């Protein structure tokens, strides 16, 4: 059978450097399909959908709330052509109650070990409206290497510079952060993949640059250190979320190729200041992730936090406004309090205020969001700071012999030409 797998496009935030990473969810899903399924994949963010392409079944994989309405539109176009459509992915789970009205079937939960049942039902003309596996996670050992062969790799570069591939070594998160939906999606159990399966997948990844997309690497120190030891021989250069604040862990992370981390910055404490310094001491860059608009933040608090960011030598900063995504504590609280005034999912992009903040107007929070970006990147643009990070990784690759000449062949625009001159 022929299955058409689609990742819907979404509108990028204005004024920010935009680039597209190869999406992880669709190719992880594709790896769960039986061998008799012939998969064709389209990431609508980098290419158009050919609605006339021959297929038997359409699967739409959605990660973000801002993809939901476009996903529904795509489904409608296929269903008008007589094709059945099944939805899956994170935002399908968050918006299942509405998505079911736009689908022939909705799959909720993780797909490993479960797609044979779904496809058998489809072949027998008995496709269920909902397959709900959210309360029971599959055996973690079933997760195999993602189907990265489905990517059109030449479409994932930014102005001639090779982007990262995405990879995960664990699922789940034992933390329960206020704005996050991970607890709803998969509970609070940290589920590391068997290390031999992690190594197996790393060996299949041709790209030297990775984004390790685990919710947090700082969940089990012993496992984290074992992961880094196993990564060292691959000489990958990688980005991740938080790493454990421990010199021994950071040293191993550096040896394993840690390039930079996404580190939440939530206050102006000395702990945060020292935390950033320790990353830098180990040669690891930091992109601060800064959430504004929480109930305990006044306008002065937000401005003070932005000034603090300029003092602590961040490599990059990413600002988001508090967004009450469905099935989060934030959504439950704000909805109950009658504070959500916008339920257009296209606007749930972490850059648009959709609720009434506690200590200021929605309009003022929107202005402060723009003020944060403008202030942090006043002296150096986001693209300039990104160039500096890419220069550092290219120099590391040259030092250990993993910098690839084919990267230079891609370099044909201003950003890439600067990198070419810098690394020779």
Short mmCIF file of C-alpha atoms in Angstrom, two decimals:
data_model
loop_
_atom_site.label_atom_id
_atom_site.label_comp_id
_atom_site.label_asym_id
_atom_site.label_seq_id
_atom_site.Cartn_x
_atom_site.Cartn_y
_atom_site.Cartn_z
CA UNK A 1 0.00 0.00 0.00
CA UNK A 2 1.03 3.62 -0.56
CA UNK A 3 0.82 6.00 2.40
CA UNK A 4 1.21 9.76 1.97
CA UNK A 5 2.70 11.31 5.11
CA UNK A 6 2.37 15.09 5.50
CA UNK A 7 3.76 17.65 7.94
CA UNK A 8 1.69 20.86 7.58
CA UNK A 9 3.26 24.29 7.24
CA UNK A 10 2.82 27.10 9.75
CA UNK A 11 3.43 30.83 9.67
CA UNK A 12 6.77 31.88 11.14
CA UNK A 13 6.96 34.82 13.55
CA UNK A 14 7.75 38.14 11.82
CA UNK A 15 11.16 39.71 12.29
CA UNK A 16 12.99 36.59 13.44
CA UNK A 17 15.57 34.59 11.53
CA UNK A 18 13.66 31.73 9.97
CA UNK A 19 15.00 28.35 9.02
CA UNK A 20 13.49 24.88 8.80
CA UNK A 21 14.72 21.82 10.63
CA UNK A 22 13.80 18.35 9.39
CA UNK A 23 10.77 17.34 11.49
CA UNK A 24 11.31 14.45 13.87
CA UNK A 25 7.82 13.16 14.63
CA UNK A 26 6.88 12.09 11.10
CA UNK A 27 10.02 10.03 10.49
CA UNK A 28 9.79 8.41 13.94
CA UNK A 29 6.20 7.48 13.06
CA UNK A 30 7.25 6.17 9.66
CA UNK A 31 9.66 3.78 11.37
CA UNK A 32 6.69 2.11 13.11
CA UNK A 33 4.99 1.14 9.84
CA UNK A 34 5.06 -2.44 8.53
CA UNK A 35 7.47 -3.24 5.70
CA UNK A 36 4.68 -3.52 3.13
CA UNK A 37 3.89 0.20 3.46
CA UNK A 38 5.45 2.44 0.81
CA UNK A 39 5.79 5.90 2.39
CA UNK A 40 6.05 9.22 0.59
CA UNK A 41 6.74 12.22 2.83
CA UNK A 42 6.12 15.93 2.29
CA UNK A 43 7.16 18.65 4.72
CA UNK A 44 4.97 21.51 3.55
CA UNK A 45 7.33 24.04 5.16
CA UNK A 46 9.93 23.37 2.44
CA UNK A 47 7.91 22.03 -0.53
CA UNK A 48 4.39 22.03 -1.92
CA UNK A 49 2.01 19.12 -1.53
CA UNK A 50 1.18 17.26 -4.74
CA UNK A 51 -2.47 16.43 -4.07
CA UNK A 52 -2.60 14.37 -7.26
CA UNK A 53 0.17 12.00 -6.15
CA UNK A 54 -1.11 8.44 -6.04
CA UNK A 55 -1.75 7.10 -2.54
CA UNK A 56 -4.08 4.77 -0.66
CA UNK A 57 -4.13 6.48 2.73
CA UNK A 58 -3.08 9.91 4.00
CA UNK A 59 -1.44 10.46 7.40
CA UNK A 60 -1.05 14.00 8.76
CA UNK A 61 1.51 14.48 11.54
CA UNK A 62 1.19 17.70 13.58
CA UNK A 63 3.47 18.97 16.33
CA UNK A 64 2.38 22.58 16.90
CA UNK A 65 -0.96 24.22 17.63
CA UNK A 66 -0.23 26.59 14.74
CA UNK A 67 -0.31 23.62 12.35
CA UNK A 68 -3.75 22.41 13.37
CA UNK A 69 -5.98 24.52 11.15
CA UNK A 70 -3.74 23.97 8.13
CA UNK A 71 -3.83 20.24 8.86
CA UNK A 72 -7.62 20.35 8.80
CA UNK A 73 -7.54 22.18 5.45
CA UNK A 74 -5.22 19.56 3.95
CA UNK A 75 -7.46 16.76 5.21
CA UNK A 76 -10.52 18.38 3.62
CA UNK A 77 -8.78 18.60 0.24
CA UNK A 78 -7.83 14.92 0.35
CA UNK A 79 -11.23 13.77 1.57
CA UNK A 80 -12.87 15.69 -1.29
CA UNK A 81 -10.70 13.49 -3.54
CA UNK A 82 -12.05 10.35 -1.85
CA UNK A 83 -8.97 9.64 0.30
CA UNK A 84 -9.18 8.62 3.94
CA UNK A 85 -7.11 10.69 6.37
CA UNK A 86 -5.65 9.75 9.75
CA UNK A 87 -4.11 12.32 12.11
CA UNK A 88 -1.40 11.85 14.74
CA UNK A 89 1.31 13.75 16.62
CA UNK A 90 1.54 16.04 19.63
CA UNK A 91 -0.91 18.73 18.55
CA UNK A 92 -3.36 16.10 17.37
CA UNK A 93 -3.41 14.89 20.98
CA UNK A 94 -3.81 18.43 22.31
CA UNK A 95 -6.62 19.24 19.87
CA UNK A 96 -8.20 15.80 19.48
CA UNK A 97 -11.74 16.91 20.35
CA UNK A 98 -11.80 19.22 17.31
CA UNK A 99 -9.54 17.25 14.98
CA UNK A 100 -11.80 14.21 15.08
CA UNK A 101 -14.39 16.24 13.13
CA UNK A 102 -11.91 16.72 10.28
CA UNK A 103 -10.58 13.15 10.07
CA UNK A 104 -11.52 9.63 9.18
CA UNK A 105 -9.40 8.53 12.13
CA UNK A 106 -7.36 10.08 14.93
CA UNK A 107 -4.41 8.27 16.53
CA UNK A 108 -3.53 9.35 20.07
CA UNK A 109 -0.33 8.22 21.80
CA UNK A 110 2.91 6.62 20.63
CA UNK A 111 2.76 4.43 17.53
CA UNK A 112 5.37 1.71 18.17
CA UNK A 113 3.83 -1.76 17.97
CA UNK A 114 0.39 -0.42 17.12
CA UNK A 115 0.22 0.43 13.43
CA UNK A 116 -0.37 -3.12 12.23
CA UNK A 117 -3.72 -3.07 14.02
CA UNK A 118 -4.66 0.29 12.50
CA UNK A 119 -3.70 -0.72 8.97
CA UNK A 120 -5.47 -4.07 9.27
CA UNK A 121 -8.64 -2.21 10.29
CA UNK A 122 -8.20 0.10 7.30
CA UNK A 123 -7.72 -2.79 4.86
CA UNK A 124 -10.87 -4.43 6.23
CA UNK A 125 -12.89 -1.23 5.91
CA UNK A 126 -13.19 -0.98 9.69
CA UNK A 127 -10.98 2.03 10.47
CA UNK A 128 -11.90 3.30 13.94
CA UNK A 129 -12.66 6.98 14.47
CA UNK A 130 -10.25 7.13 17.44
CA UNK A 131 -7.30 4.97 18.49
CA UNK A 132 -6.43 6.13 22.00
CA UNK A 133 -3.21 4.71 23.47
CA UNK A 134 -2.29 7.70 25.62
CA UNK A 135 -2.68 5.86 28.92
CA UNK A 136 -0.24 3.07 28.04
CA UNK A 137 3.19 3.73 26.56
CA UNK A 138 4.70 1.05 24.30
CA UNK A 139 7.79 -0.91 25.24
CA UNK A 140 10.64 1.60 24.92
CA UNK A 141 12.77 -1.11 23.27
CA UNK A 142 10.47 -1.02 20.23
CA UNK A 143 11.78 2.40 19.18
CA UNK A 144 14.05 1.89 16.20
CA UNK A 145 16.01 4.29 13.99
CA UNK A 146 13.88 7.02 12.46
CA UNK A 147 13.24 6.95 8.70
CA UNK A 148 15.61 9.78 7.81
CA UNK A 149 15.76 8.42 4.26
CA UNK A 150 12.41 10.18 3.76
CA UNK A 151 13.99 13.64 4.13
CA UNK A 152 14.99 15.71 1.13
CA UNK A 153 18.17 16.80 2.90
CA UNK A 154 19.08 19.51 0.40
CA UNK A 155 16.01 21.48 1.52
CA UNK A 156 17.25 21.80 5.11
CA UNK A 157 20.01 24.38 5.00
CA UNK A 158 19.95 28.02 5.97
CA UNK A 159 21.64 30.29 3.43
CA UNK A 160 24.00 27.48 2.51
CA UNK A 161 24.75 26.27 6.04
CA UNK A 162 23.87 22.70 6.98
CA UNK A 163 21.13 22.42 9.60
CA UNK A 164 20.91 19.78 12.33
CA UNK A 165 19.13 16.43 12.22
CA UNK A 166 16.85 15.59 15.16
CA UNK A 167 17.38 12.59 17.44
CA UNK A 168 16.06 11.37 20.79
CA UNK A 169 17.58 9.10 23.43
CA UNK A 170 14.64 9.11 25.86
CA UNK A 171 10.97 9.90 26.21
CA UNK A 172 8.93 11.37 29.01
CA UNK A 173 9.79 13.89 31.68
CA UNK A 174 9.66 13.64 35.46
CA UNK A 175 9.21 17.40 35.78
CA UNK A 176 5.85 19.15 35.42
CA UNK A 177 6.49 22.72 34.36
CA UNK A 178 3.54 25.11 34.44
CA UNK A 179 3.33 26.00 30.71
CA UNK A 180 4.15 22.49 29.44
CA UNK A 181 1.85 19.73 28.15
CA UNK A 182 4.33 16.85 28.45
CA UNK A 183 2.68 15.49 31.61
CA UNK A 184 -0.64 15.24 29.79
CA UNK A 185 0.95 13.69 26.71
CA UNK A 186 3.01 11.02 28.42
CA UNK A 187 2.85 11.23 32.19
CA UNK A 188 5.78 12.06 34.47
CA UNK A 189 7.85 8.92 33.92
CA UNK A 190 11.33 9.30 32.45
CA UNK A 191 11.80 6.51 29.90
CA UNK A 192 15.36 6.15 28.57
CA UNK A 193 15.89 4.09 25.45
CA UNK A 194 18.24 1.09 25.79
CA UNK A 195 21.72 2.39 25.14
CA UNK A 196 22.45 -0.17 22.44
CA UNK A 197 19.42 1.11 20.49
CA UNK A 198 20.64 4.68 20.94
CA UNK A 199 24.06 3.73 19.58
CA UNK A 200 22.42 1.82 16.73
CA UNK A 201 20.50 4.91 15.67
CA UNK A 202 23.44 7.27 16.01
CA UNK A 203 25.35 5.02 13.61
CA UNK A 204 22.64 5.54 10.97
CA UNK A 205 22.81 9.36 11.04
CA UNK A 206 25.02 10.81 8.34
CA UNK A 207 24.65 14.42 9.47
CA UNK A 208 27.44 15.53 11.80
CA UNK A 209 25.13 18.05 13.50
CA UNK A 210 22.30 16.96 15.78
CA UNK A 211 19.54 18.38 17.92
CA UNK A 212 18.98 15.94 20.81
CA UNK A 213 15.31 16.71 21.36
CA UNK A 214 14.75 14.92 24.69
CA UNK A 215 12.59 17.01 27.04
CA UNK A 216 15.55 17.30 29.40
CA UNK A 217 18.84 15.43 29.63
CA UNK A 218 19.10 16.35 33.32
CA UNK A 219 16.76 13.63 34.60
CA UNK A 220 19.14 10.84 35.61
CA UNK A 221 22.81 11.63 36.15
CA UNK A 222 24.17 8.13 35.63
CA UNK A 223 22.20 7.63 32.41
CA UNK A 224 23.19 11.07 31.16
CA UNK A 225 26.88 10.38 31.68
CA UNK A 226 26.60 6.98 30.00
CA UNK A 227 24.89 8.62 27.02
CA UNK A 228 27.70 11.15 26.65
CA UNK A 229 30.38 8.43 26.88
CA UNK A 230 28.65 6.50 24.11
CA UNK A 231 28.38 9.63 21.96
CA UNK A 232 32.06 10.56 22.14
CA UNK A 233 33.29 8.20 19.37
CA UNK A 234 30.72 9.53 16.89
CA UNK A 235 32.23 13.05 17.01
CA UNK A 236 28.82 14.63 16.49
CA UNK A 237 28.23 18.27 17.33
CA UNK A 238 24.90 18.64 19.03
CA UNK A 239 22.33 20.94 20.60
CA UNK A 240 20.05 19.91 23.47
CA UNK A 241 17.83 21.11 26.23
CA UNK A 242 19.16 21.38 29.78
CA UNK A 243 22.23 19.40 30.87
CA UNK A 244 22.84 18.53 34.52
CA UNK A 245 24.63 21.30 36.42
CA UNK A 246 27.59 19.16 37.48
CA UNK A 247 31.24 19.65 36.40
CA UNK A 248 31.74 15.94 35.67
CA UNK A 249 28.61 15.83 33.50
CA UNK A 250 29.48 19.06 31.70
CA UNK A 251 33.00 17.80 31.03
CA UNK A 252 31.65 14.61 29.45
CA UNK A 253 29.09 16.61 27.49
CA UNK A 254 31.87 18.76 26.07
CA UNK A 255 33.89 15.69 25.11
CA UNK A 256 30.78 14.23 23.46
CA UNK A 257 30.38 17.29 21.26
CA UNK A 258 27.91 19.54 23.07
CA UNK A 259 27.66 22.63 20.89
CA UNK A 260 25.06 24.68 22.74
CA UNK A 261 22.09 24.16 25.05
CA UNK A 262 18.66 25.68 25.46
CA UNK A 263 18.58 26.87 29.05
CA UNK A 264 15.46 28.31 30.66
CA UNK A 265 16.19 31.63 32.37
CA UNK A 266 13.45 32.51 34.79
CA UNK A 267 15.05 34.98 37.21
CA UNK A 268 18.09 37.21 37.78
CA UNK A 269 19.75 35.09 40.45
CA UNK A 270 23.44 34.40 40.87
CA UNK A 271 22.61 30.74 40.31
CA UNK A 272 21.54 31.49 36.74
CA UNK A 273 24.57 33.73 36.22
CA UNK A 274 26.92 30.96 37.41
CA UNK A 275 24.99 28.32 35.49
CA UNK A 276 25.66 30.13 32.22
CA UNK A 277 29.31 30.63 33.15
CA UNK A 278 29.79 26.91 33.85
CA UNK A 279 28.44 26.02 30.41
CA UNK A 280 30.82 28.51 28.83
CA UNK A 281 33.75 27.26 30.91
CA UNK A 282 33.22 23.87 29.27
CA UNK A 283 33.03 25.36 25.77
CA UNK A 284 29.25 24.95 25.52
CA UNK A 285 27.21 27.82 24.12
CA UNK A 286 23.88 28.88 25.61
CA UNK A 287 20.63 29.96 24.01
CA UNK A 288 18.49 31.34 26.79
CA UNK A 289 14.79 30.53 26.59
CA UNK A 290 12.87 33.30 28.30
CA UNK A 291 9.16 33.13 29.03
CA UNK A 292 7.39 36.41 29.78
CA UNK A 293 3.85 37.11 30.88
CA UNK A 294 3.63 34.83 33.91
CA UNK A 295 1.31 36.02 36.67
CA UNK A 296 4.19 36.79 39.02
CA UNK A 297 5.89 39.12 36.50
CA UNK A 298 5.35 42.86 36.49
CA UNK A 299 6.53 45.13 33.70
CA UNK A 300 9.55 46.10 35.81
CA UNK A 301 10.35 42.40 36.40
CA UNK A 302 10.39 41.75 32.66
CA UNK A 303 12.61 44.75 31.92
CA UNK A 304 14.96 43.77 34.75
CA UNK A 305 15.20 40.26 33.33
CA UNK A 306 16.03 41.57 29.85
CA UNK A 307 18.78 43.79 31.27
CA UNK A 308 20.14 40.79 33.16
CA UNK A 309 20.37 38.79 29.92
CA UNK A 310 22.68 41.43 28.46
CA UNK A 311 25.03 41.00 31.42
CA UNK A 312 25.48 37.22 31.39
CA UNK A 313 26.99 36.72 27.94
CA UNK A 314 24.28 34.61 26.32
CA UNK A 315 25.07 33.40 22.83
CA UNK A 316 21.42 33.67 21.77
CA UNK A 317 18.08 34.39 23.39
CA UNK A 318 14.63 33.21 22.42
CA UNK A 319 11.69 35.09 23.92
CA UNK A 320 8.21 33.63 24.14
CA UNK A 321 5.01 34.91 25.67
CA UNK A 322 3.10 32.70 28.04
CA UNK A 323 0.70 30.68 25.87
CA UNK A 324 -2.09 28.59 27.42
CA UNK A 325 -1.87 25.51 25.22
CA UNK A 326 -4.75 23.05 25.69
CA UNK A 327 -4.29 20.41 28.39
CA UNK A 328 -1.77 22.49 30.34
CA UNK A 329 -2.22 23.89 33.84
CA UNK A 330 -2.01 27.37 32.30
CA UNK A 331 -4.95 26.70 30.00
CA UNK A 332 -7.02 25.20 32.81
CA UNK A 333 -6.36 28.17 35.10
CA UNK A 334 -6.87 30.92 32.51
CA UNK A 335 -9.95 29.30 30.98
CA UNK A 336 -11.56 28.85 34.39
CA UNK A 337 -10.78 32.49 35.22
CA UNK A 338 -12.22 33.71 31.90
CA UNK A 339 -8.91 35.24 30.83
CA UNK A 340 -8.49 33.65 27.39
CA UNK A 341 -9.87 35.96 24.71
CA UNK A 342 -8.48 34.32 21.55
CA UNK A 343 -9.03 30.66 20.63
CA UNK A 344 -7.69 30.89 17.08
CA UNK A 345 -5.04 28.17 17.11
CA UNK A 346 -3.05 29.96 14.39
CA UNK A 347 -2.24 32.55 17.05
CA UNK A 348 -0.92 29.99 19.56
CA UNK A 349 2.66 30.44 18.37
CA UNK A 350 4.27 31.68 21.62
CA UNK A 351 4.64 35.10 20.03
CA UNK A 352 1.10 36.42 20.23
CA UNK A 353 -0.76 37.28 23.43
CA UNK A 354 -4.07 35.39 23.58
CA UNK A 355 -5.06 35.96 27.22
CA UNK A 356 -5.35 38.77 29.76
CA UNK A 357 -2.14 38.96 31.84
CA UNK A 358 -2.46 39.56 35.56
CA UNK A 359 -0.22 42.63 35.97
CA UNK A 360 -0.60 44.49 32.67
CA UNK A 361 -2.79 44.67 29.60
CA UNK A 362 -2.50 42.18 26.76
CA UNK A 363 -1.43 45.04 24.49
CA UNK A 364 1.37 46.03 26.87
CA UNK A 365 2.65 42.46 27.14
CA UNK A 366 2.73 42.28 23.34
CA UNK A 367 4.79 45.47 23.28
CA UNK A 368 7.18 44.07 25.90
CA UNK A 369 7.63 40.91 23.85
CA UNK A 370 8.80 43.01 20.90
CA UNK A 371 10.87 45.20 23.25
CA UNK A 372 12.67 42.10 24.52
CA UNK A 373 13.72 41.00 21.02
CA UNK A 374 14.68 44.52 19.96
CA UNK A 375 16.70 45.21 23.10
CA UNK A 376 18.64 41.95 23.23
CA UNK A 377 19.53 42.06 19.53
CA UNK A 378 20.12 45.82 19.35
CA UNK A 379 23.91 45.67 18.96
CA UNK A 380 24.14 42.36 17.11
CA UNK A 381 21.33 40.84 15.08
CA UNK A 382 20.07 37.35 15.69
CA UNK A 383 21.65 36.29 12.41
CA UNK A 384 25.04 37.68 13.46
CA UNK A 385 24.89 35.80 16.75
CA UNK A 386 23.85 32.63 14.93
CA UNK A 387 26.79 33.08 12.58
CA UNK A 388 29.14 33.18 15.57
CA UNK A 389 27.70 29.89 16.87
CA UNK A 390 28.03 28.26 13.46
CA UNK A 391 31.60 29.51 13.19
CA UNK A 392 32.44 27.86 16.52
CA UNK A 393 30.98 24.53 15.44
CA UNK A 394 32.73 24.67 12.06
CA UNK A 395 36.06 25.30 13.80
CA UNK A 396 35.43 22.36 16.15
CA UNK A 397 34.65 20.16 13.16
CA UNK A 398 37.83 21.24 11.41
CA UNK A 399 39.84 20.50 14.56
CA UNK A 400 38.60 16.91 14.77
CA UNK A 401 38.44 16.26 11.03
CA UNK A 402 34.66 16.09 10.69
CA UNK A 403 34.11 19.33 8.75
CA UNK A 404 32.81 18.25 5.35
CA UNK A 405 33.83 19.82 2.04
CA UNK A 406 30.28 19.32 0.79
CA UNK A 407 29.22 22.02 3.27
CA UNK A 408 31.35 24.47 1.30
CA UNK A 409 29.66 23.43 -1.93
CA UNK A 410 26.37 24.60 -0.45
CA UNK A 411 27.74 27.99 0.48
CA UNK A 412 26.40 30.47 -2.05
CA UNK A 413 24.78 33.29 -0.08
CA UNK A 414 26.00 35.98 2.28
CA UNK A 415 25.69 34.03 5.53
CA UNK A 416 27.52 31.04 4.08
CA UNK A 417 30.18 33.17 2.38
CA UNK A 418 31.06 34.73 5.74
CA UNK A 419 31.48 31.27 7.21
CA UNK A 420 33.62 30.19 4.28
CA UNK A 421 35.97 33.13 4.79
CA UNK A 422 36.11 32.54 8.55
CA UNK A 423 37.03 28.85 8.35
CA UNK A 424 39.12 29.14 5.21
#
